[in-house]
């Protein structure tokens, strides 16, 4: 049977058109072949894409691990630097406390010396040194307070950098854990189709790889900067602590030398005054004895004078020619004159002795007052101020 006769036979028998059937068969075969090619291509593509995703995840993990190591290293450095800075803060606090005792001693010395006698209130060397010492101590205390404030602020900045590093590390750890889990996932990891969770944030909030790396670089750079600032501050504080302690010790030595010179000067002046006082007291006693001797001598000369005057008075009663200027009369007159002159000179000497004695007594009282003033000043400088300053020792801060 020819091919032209076959369709006629199929139509007469009421069956489908052979051409249609053939077309359907060929279409089915083509579909099967296309499906096999699609399955093969899909399998290859799936394996290739999956392998590429795995490689990307592995690269991502290496990137995260690298940044984690950098962040951890910077975090450790910031922690060490912060601990060192906290130790410096303690040093500065102790130094600030150590300034209070020397300053208080200086102020007490100034107060004690202000109670001296008015004649001793001049701006002497000790006064100038104490004022300079007070100025230096107050300046050191103000400088230490400013340093303490700078240290506290730098510690705050260090801890802020630490916070951002720790937050970044925490995020990196979570991301690394998630990517580790993703790498371990295979086609056999799920017995059933996994549930796809919705995104927790819109795609617009996602950052690019450069931005992602840039955020960590910013945190690392900030940590490095704060570490460098902290190290510079520590070097500055260390230098200032050494310098301020040296300055305070120098001031204490200068003031101590001024006190020594002043005390020696006061002792010398007091000793000289006491020597003059002893001489004046001796002279007062001598002048008292001289005045007593003059008084006794005047009393002794009054009797011969009275006798001579009585003789002259009696001889003045001689009669007539007997009242002549005989040698006896002349001698009696001379005796009266001489005794009167001696008594007059002794009275003058007695008056001078009284005046000298009064001057000596005034000088004695003045010297006694000055010796007392010097003794009080010596007590203030040597005992009171020395007691205030003796326990003052400036150790290295």
Short mmCIF file of C-alpha atoms in Angstrom, two decimals:
data_model
loop_
_atom_site.label_atom_id
_atom_site.label_comp_id
_atom_site.label_asym_id
_atom_site.label_seq_id
_atom_site.Cartn_x
_atom_site.Cartn_y
_atom_site.Cartn_z
CA UNK A 1 0.00 0.00 0.00
CA UNK A 2 1.29 3.28 -0.98
CA UNK A 3 1.64 6.28 1.32
CA UNK A 4 -1.14 8.13 -0.57
CA UNK A 5 -3.58 5.26 -0.03
CA UNK A 6 -2.87 4.89 3.75
CA UNK A 7 -4.54 8.10 4.95
CA UNK A 8 -7.62 7.21 2.87
CA UNK A 9 -7.77 3.82 4.56
CA UNK A 10 -7.46 5.53 8.05
CA UNK A 11 -10.22 7.98 7.22
CA UNK A 12 -12.47 5.17 5.99
CA UNK A 13 -11.83 3.27 9.21
CA UNK A 14 -12.65 6.45 11.26
CA UNK A 15 -9.13 6.77 12.92
CA UNK A 16 -6.91 9.92 13.40
CA UNK A 17 -4.98 11.44 10.66
CA UNK A 18 -1.60 9.66 10.41
CA UNK A 19 0.13 12.92 9.63
CA UNK A 20 -1.26 14.43 12.76
CA UNK A 21 -0.17 11.48 14.80
CA UNK A 22 3.27 11.59 13.28
CA UNK A 23 3.48 15.27 14.00
CA UNK A 24 2.42 14.70 17.57
CA UNK A 25 4.96 11.92 18.01
CA UNK A 26 7.75 13.97 16.58
CA UNK A 27 6.73 16.95 18.72
CA UNK A 28 6.77 14.73 21.79
CA UNK A 29 10.18 13.38 20.93
CA UNK A 30 11.45 16.93 20.42
CA UNK A 31 9.97 18.02 23.73
CA UNK A 32 11.62 15.10 25.50
CA UNK A 33 14.98 15.92 23.92
CA UNK A 34 14.58 19.60 24.77
CA UNK A 35 13.67 18.70 28.34
CA UNK A 36 16.73 16.48 28.65
CA UNK A 37 18.94 19.28 27.36
CA UNK A 38 17.22 21.73 29.72
CA UNK A 39 17.74 19.40 32.66
CA UNK A 40 21.37 18.93 31.75
CA UNK A 41 21.87 22.67 31.26
CA UNK A 42 20.01 23.48 34.47
CA UNK A 43 22.08 20.94 36.37
CA UNK A 44 25.32 22.34 35.00
CA UNK A 45 24.20 25.92 35.62
CA UNK A 46 23.05 25.09 39.13
CA UNK A 47 26.33 23.40 39.96
CA UNK A 48 28.30 26.26 38.40
CA UNK A 49 26.31 28.99 40.11
CA UNK A 50 26.33 27.13 43.40
CA UNK A 51 30.08 26.62 43.17
CA UNK A 52 30.53 30.29 42.28
CA UNK A 53 28.38 31.33 45.23
CA UNK A 54 30.40 29.06 47.49
CA UNK A 55 33.64 30.57 46.24
CA UNK A 56 32.20 34.04 46.76
CA UNK A 57 31.17 33.06 50.28
CA UNK A 58 34.64 31.69 50.97
CA UNK A 59 36.19 34.91 49.67
CA UNK A 60 33.76 36.86 51.78
CA UNK A 61 34.77 34.84 54.82
CA UNK A 62 38.43 35.57 54.13
CA UNK A 63 37.61 39.28 53.85
CA UNK A 64 35.65 39.16 57.09
CA UNK A 65 38.42 37.20 58.81
CA UNK A 66 41.01 39.73 57.68
CA UNK A 67 38.97 42.65 58.95
CA UNK A 68 38.21 40.79 62.16
CA UNK A 69 41.92 40.28 62.78
CA UNK A 70 42.60 43.95 62.10
CA UNK A 71 39.74 45.02 64.34
CA UNK A 72 40.82 42.65 67.11
CA UNK A 73 44.39 43.91 66.90
CA UNK A 74 43.27 47.53 67.08
CA UNK A 75 40.90 46.68 69.91
CA UNK A 76 43.70 45.07 71.90
CA UNK A 77 45.92 48.09 71.28
CA UNK A 78 43.17 50.51 72.34
CA UNK A 79 42.51 48.47 75.48
CA UNK A 80 46.21 48.46 76.39
CA UNK A 81 46.49 52.18 75.68
CA UNK A 82 43.38 52.92 77.73
CA UNK A 83 44.75 50.91 80.67
CA UNK A 84 48.03 52.82 80.46
CA UNK A 85 46.14 56.12 80.31
CA UNK A 86 44.04 55.13 83.33
CA UNK A 87 47.28 54.48 85.20
CA UNK A 88 48.46 57.97 84.20
CA UNK A 89 45.16 59.39 85.40
CA UNK A 90 45.85 57.83 88.80
CA UNK A 91 49.35 59.35 88.80
CA UNK A 92 47.97 62.79 88.00
CA UNK A 93 45.28 62.46 90.69
CA UNK A 94 47.93 61.52 93.25
CA UNK A 95 50.15 64.36 92.07
CA UNK A 96 47.23 66.77 92.44
CA UNK A 97 46.65 65.51 95.97
CA UNK A 98 50.38 65.81 96.71
CA UNK A 99 50.27 69.51 95.78
CA UNK A 100 47.77 70.33 98.51
CA UNK A 101 50.10 69.74 101.48
CA UNK A 102 53.01 71.90 100.23
CA UNK A 103 50.59 74.66 99.23
CA UNK A 104 48.88 74.50 102.62
CA UNK A 105 52.31 74.68 104.35
CA UNK A 106 53.23 77.73 102.28
CA UNK A 107 49.96 79.48 103.11
CA UNK A 108 50.39 78.67 106.81
CA UNK A 109 53.92 80.11 106.75
CA UNK A 110 52.62 83.31 105.16
CA UNK A 111 49.87 83.50 107.77
CA UNK A 112 52.27 82.89 110.68
CA UNK A 113 54.70 85.51 109.41
CA UNK A 114 51.87 88.03 109.04
CA UNK A 115 51.46 87.93 112.85
CA UNK A 116 54.98 89.21 113.48
CA UNK A 117 55.65 92.69 114.83
CA UNK A 118 55.02 95.55 112.41
CA UNK A 119 58.72 96.34 112.23
CA UNK A 120 59.34 92.80 110.93
CA UNK A 121 56.58 92.95 108.27
CA UNK A 122 58.79 94.21 105.44
CA UNK A 123 58.92 92.28 102.13
CA UNK A 124 62.08 90.34 102.96
CA UNK A 125 63.67 87.55 100.94
CA UNK A 126 61.67 84.84 102.71
CA UNK A 127 58.41 86.65 101.97
CA UNK A 128 59.29 86.92 98.28
CA UNK A 129 60.30 83.27 98.07
CA UNK A 130 57.11 82.17 99.82
CA UNK A 131 54.98 84.21 97.42
CA UNK A 132 56.83 82.74 94.43
CA UNK A 133 56.44 79.28 95.96
CA UNK A 134 52.71 79.81 96.38
CA UNK A 135 52.44 81.00 92.77
CA UNK A 136 54.36 77.97 91.49
CA UNK A 137 52.35 75.49 93.57
CA UNK A 138 49.05 77.03 92.49
CA UNK A 139 50.21 77.00 88.86
CA UNK A 140 51.24 73.35 89.14
CA UNK A 141 47.88 72.44 90.67
CA UNK A 142 46.02 74.25 87.87
CA UNK A 143 48.19 72.56 85.23
CA UNK A 144 47.62 69.13 86.78
CA UNK A 145 43.88 69.78 86.86
CA UNK A 146 43.90 70.64 83.15
CA UNK A 147 45.96 67.54 82.40
CA UNK A 148 43.51 65.43 84.38
CA UNK A 149 40.61 66.83 82.36
CA UNK A 150 42.44 66.08 79.09
CA UNK A 151 43.18 62.53 80.25
CA UNK A 152 39.55 61.93 81.22
CA UNK A 153 38.41 63.22 77.82
CA UNK A 154 40.97 61.03 76.00
CA UNK A 155 39.85 57.98 77.99
CA UNK A 156 36.30 58.76 76.89
CA UNK A 157 37.41 58.95 73.25
CA UNK A 158 39.38 55.71 73.59
CA UNK A 159 36.34 53.96 75.04
CA UNK A 160 34.19 55.35 72.26
CA UNK A 161 36.62 53.90 69.70
CA UNK A 162 36.55 50.64 71.67
CA UNK A 163 32.76 50.59 71.55
CA UNK A 164 32.70 50.99 67.75
CA UNK A 165 35.39 48.32 67.34
CA UNK A 166 33.49 45.88 69.54
CA UNK A 167 30.23 46.62 67.76
CA UNK A 168 31.92 46.10 64.39
CA UNK A 169 33.50 42.87 65.63
CA UNK A 170 30.16 41.65 66.90
CA UNK A 171 28.56 42.32 63.53
CA UNK A 172 31.49 40.67 61.76
CA UNK A 173 31.21 37.63 63.99
CA UNK A 174 27.51 37.29 63.29
CA UNK A 175 28.07 37.73 59.55
CA UNK A 176 30.92 35.22 59.63
CA UNK A 177 28.77 32.71 61.51
CA UNK A 178 25.98 33.13 58.99
CA UNK A 179 28.34 32.75 56.01
CA UNK A 180 29.99 29.71 57.65
CA UNK A 181 26.55 28.17 57.92
CA UNK A 182 25.80 29.08 54.32
CA UNK A 183 28.99 27.36 53.11
CA UNK A 184 28.07 24.20 54.97
CA UNK A 185 24.65 24.10 53.29
CA UNK A 186 24.34 21.54 50.46
CA UNK A 187 21.52 20.19 48.36
CA UNK A 188 21.12 17.40 50.90
CA UNK A 189 20.96 19.72 53.90
CA UNK A 190 17.16 19.96 53.80
CA UNK A 191 14.70 17.09 53.92
CA UNK A 192 12.07 19.43 52.64
CA UNK A 193 12.01 22.71 50.86
CA UNK A 194 13.47 25.38 53.18
CA UNK A 195 11.35 28.27 54.22
CA UNK A 196 12.58 31.48 52.65
CA UNK A 197 12.48 34.23 55.25
CA UNK A 198 11.64 37.76 54.17
CA UNK A 199 14.38 40.43 54.19
CA UNK A 200 14.69 42.20 57.54
CA UNK A 201 15.50 45.45 55.80
CA UNK A 202 14.73 46.89 52.41
CA UNK A 203 17.36 46.50 49.69
CA UNK A 204 17.90 50.26 49.75
CA UNK A 205 19.54 49.91 53.21
CA UNK A 206 22.11 47.43 51.98
CA UNK A 207 25.63 48.81 51.66
CA UNK A 208 28.06 48.17 48.86
CA UNK A 209 31.24 46.11 49.48
CA UNK A 210 33.30 49.28 49.36
CA UNK A 211 31.04 50.95 51.89
CA UNK A 212 31.09 47.82 54.04
CA UNK A 213 34.89 47.78 54.07
CA UNK A 214 35.01 51.55 54.45
CA UNK A 215 33.04 51.44 57.69
CA UNK A 216 35.59 49.09 59.23
CA UNK A 217 38.46 51.15 57.85
CA UNK A 218 36.93 54.22 59.51
CA UNK A 219 36.71 52.39 62.84
CA UNK A 220 40.29 51.14 62.49
CA UNK A 221 41.57 54.58 61.50
CA UNK A 222 39.74 56.19 64.40
CA UNK A 223 41.20 53.64 66.82
CA UNK A 224 44.69 54.25 65.45
CA UNK A 225 44.23 58.01 65.75
CA UNK A 226 42.96 57.81 69.31
CA UNK A 227 45.80 55.45 70.19
CA UNK A 228 48.33 57.90 68.74
CA UNK A 229 46.67 60.82 70.56
CA UNK A 230 46.65 58.85 73.77
CA UNK A 231 50.33 57.93 73.44
CA UNK A 232 51.23 61.58 72.73
CA UNK A 233 49.20 62.70 75.73
CA UNK A 234 50.93 60.15 77.95
CA UNK A 235 54.35 61.35 76.79
CA UNK A 236 53.33 64.96 77.46
CA UNK A 237 51.90 64.11 80.88
CA UNK A 238 55.01 62.13 81.84
CA UNK A 239 57.23 65.05 80.88
CA UNK A 240 55.03 67.56 82.71
CA UNK A 241 54.89 65.40 85.84
CA UNK A 242 58.68 65.21 85.95
CA UNK A 243 59.03 68.93 85.24
CA UNK A 244 56.43 70.03 87.80
CA UNK A 245 57.97 67.85 90.52
CA UNK A 246 61.40 69.32 89.70
CA UNK A 247 59.99 72.87 89.78
CA UNK A 248 58.34 72.30 93.14
CA UNK A 249 61.50 70.83 94.63
CA UNK A 250 63.52 73.78 93.31
CA UNK A 251 61.08 76.22 94.88
CA UNK A 252 61.20 74.37 98.19
CA UNK A 253 65.01 74.44 98.17
CA UNK A 254 65.11 78.14 97.34
CA UNK A 255 62.65 78.98 100.12
CA UNK A 256 64.49 76.73 102.58
CA UNK A 257 67.76 78.54 101.83
CA UNK A 258 66.01 81.89 102.28
CA UNK A 259 64.68 80.71 105.65
CA UNK A 260 68.17 79.56 106.69
CA UNK A 261 69.69 82.91 105.77
CA UNK A 262 66.89 84.80 107.50
CA UNK A 263 67.15 82.69 110.64
CA UNK A 264 70.92 83.15 110.76
CA UNK A 265 70.51 86.89 110.18
CA UNK A 266 67.91 87.11 112.94
CA UNK A 267 70.09 85.13 115.35
CA UNK A 268 73.05 87.38 114.60
CA UNK A 269 70.98 90.53 115.07
CA UNK A 270 69.47 89.14 118.28
CA UNK A 271 72.90 88.20 119.63
CA UNK A 272 74.24 91.68 118.88
CA UNK A 273 71.25 93.28 120.55
CA UNK A 274 71.65 91.02 123.58
CA UNK A 275 75.33 91.99 123.76
CA UNK A 276 74.41 95.70 123.60
CA UNK A 277 71.67 95.08 126.13
CA UNK A 278 74.11 93.50 128.54
CA UNK A 279 76.46 96.45 128.14
CA UNK A 280 73.63 98.93 128.62
CA UNK A 281 72.39 97.10 131.70
CA UNK A 282 75.92 97.13 133.06
CA UNK A 283 76.19 100.84 132.31
CA UNK A 284 72.84 101.50 133.99
CA UNK A 285 74.09 99.77 137.11
CA UNK A 286 77.35 101.71 136.89
CA UNK A 287 75.47 104.95 136.45
CA UNK A 288 73.29 104.13 139.44
CA UNK A 289 76.41 103.61 141.54
CA UNK A 290 77.90 106.83 140.18
CA UNK A 291 74.73 108.73 141.09
CA UNK A 292 74.74 107.30 144.56
CA UNK A 293 78.42 108.18 144.96
CA UNK A 294 77.71 111.76 143.84
CA UNK A 295 74.83 112.01 146.30
CA UNK A 296 76.99 110.74 149.14
CA UNK A 297 79.82 113.10 148.17
CA UNK A 298 77.44 116.08 148.02
CA UNK A 299 76.08 115.17 151.44
CA UNK A 300 79.61 114.84 152.77
CA UNK A 301 80.62 118.26 151.37
CA UNK A 302 77.60 120.00 152.89
CA UNK A 303 79.05 119.60 156.40
CA UNK A 304 82.44 121.25 155.68
CA UNK A 305 80.60 123.99 153.80
CA UNK A 306 78.30 124.54 156.76
CA UNK A 307 81.30 124.70 159.08
CA UNK A 308 83.13 127.21 156.85
CA UNK A 309 79.97 129.30 156.48
CA UNK A 310 79.41 129.19 160.25
CA UNK A 311 82.99 130.31 160.83
CA UNK A 312 82.58 133.19 158.43
CA UNK A 313 79.34 134.15 160.10
CA UNK A 314 80.93 134.06 163.51
CA UNK A 315 84.02 136.03 162.42
CA UNK A 316 81.76 138.60 160.87
CA UNK A 317 80.77 139.54 164.41
CA UNK A 318 84.30 140.60 165.36
CA UNK A 319 84.49 144.15 166.81
CA UNK A 320 86.01 147.23 165.21
CA UNK A 321 89.43 146.85 163.86
CA UNK A 322 89.40 143.12 164.51
CA UNK A 323 87.14 142.69 161.47
CA UNK A 324 90.00 142.48 158.99
CA UNK A 325 90.84 140.34 155.99
CA UNK A 326 93.39 138.20 157.67
CA UNK A 327 94.71 135.00 156.11
CA UNK A 328 92.19 132.98 158.07
CA UNK A 329 89.37 135.02 156.63
CA UNK A 330 90.79 134.70 153.16
CA UNK A 331 91.14 130.91 153.50
CA UNK A 332 87.63 130.57 154.89
CA UNK A 333 86.25 132.52 151.93
CA UNK A 334 88.28 130.41 149.53
CA UNK A 335 87.10 127.22 151.28
CA UNK A 336 83.45 128.28 150.96
CA UNK A 337 83.91 129.15 147.34
CA UNK A 338 85.75 125.94 146.58
CA UNK A 339 83.24 123.75 148.44
CA UNK A 340 80.34 125.57 146.78
CA UNK A 341 81.92 125.06 143.36
CA UNK A 342 82.52 121.36 144.04
CA UNK A 343 78.96 120.86 145.23
CA UNK A 344 77.65 122.71 142.17
CA UNK A 345 79.74 120.56 139.85
CA UNK A 346 78.61 117.42 141.65
CA UNK A 347 74.98 118.51 141.33
CA UNK A 348 75.55 119.10 137.62
CA UNK A 349 77.21 115.68 137.34
CA UNK A 350 74.31 114.17 139.28
CA UNK A 351 71.83 115.77 136.89
CA UNK A 352 73.83 114.48 133.95
CA UNK A 353 73.96 111.07 135.58
CA UNK A 354 70.20 111.10 136.03
CA UNK A 355 69.72 112.07 132.38
CA UNK A 356 72.21 109.46 131.21
CA UNK A 357 70.53 106.87 133.38
CA UNK A 358 67.13 107.72 131.93
CA UNK A 359 68.54 107.49 128.40
CA UNK A 360 70.18 104.19 129.21
CA UNK A 361 66.94 102.85 130.68
CA UNK A 362 65.04 103.91 127.56
CA UNK A 363 67.72 102.27 125.41
CA UNK A 364 67.52 99.18 127.61
CA UNK A 365 63.75 99.00 127.22
CA UNK A 366 64.05 99.47 123.46
CA UNK A 367 66.73 96.80 123.23
CA UNK A 368 64.67 94.43 125.37
CA UNK A 369 61.70 95.06 123.07
CA UNK A 370 63.81 94.49 119.97
CA UNK A 371 65.29 91.32 121.42
CA UNK A 372 61.78 90.12 122.18
CA UNK A 373 60.70 90.99 118.61
CA UNK A 374 63.67 89.11 117.17
CA UNK A 375 62.98 86.18 119.44
CA UNK A 376 59.35 86.11 118.26
CA UNK A 377 60.43 86.34 114.61
CA UNK A 378 62.98 83.60 115.19
CA UNK A 379 60.31 81.43 116.80
CA UNK A 380 57.97 82.01 113.85
CA UNK A 381 60.57 81.27 111.17
CA UNK A 382 62.48 78.47 112.89
CA UNK A 383 59.86 76.72 114.99
CA UNK A 384 56.43 77.40 113.52
CA UNK A 385 57.32 77.64 109.82
CA UNK A 386 59.94 74.95 110.21
CA UNK A 387 57.33 72.67 111.74
CA UNK A 388 54.92 73.34 108.86
CA UNK A 389 57.57 72.77 106.20
CA UNK A 390 59.52 69.88 107.71
CA UNK A 391 57.16 67.08 106.57
CA UNK A 392 56.91 68.58 103.07
CA UNK A 393 58.72 66.23 100.66
CA UNK A 394 58.07 66.25 96.92
CA UNK A 395 58.37 62.73 95.54
CA UNK A 396 58.43 61.90 91.85
CA UNK A 397 54.87 61.99 90.54
#
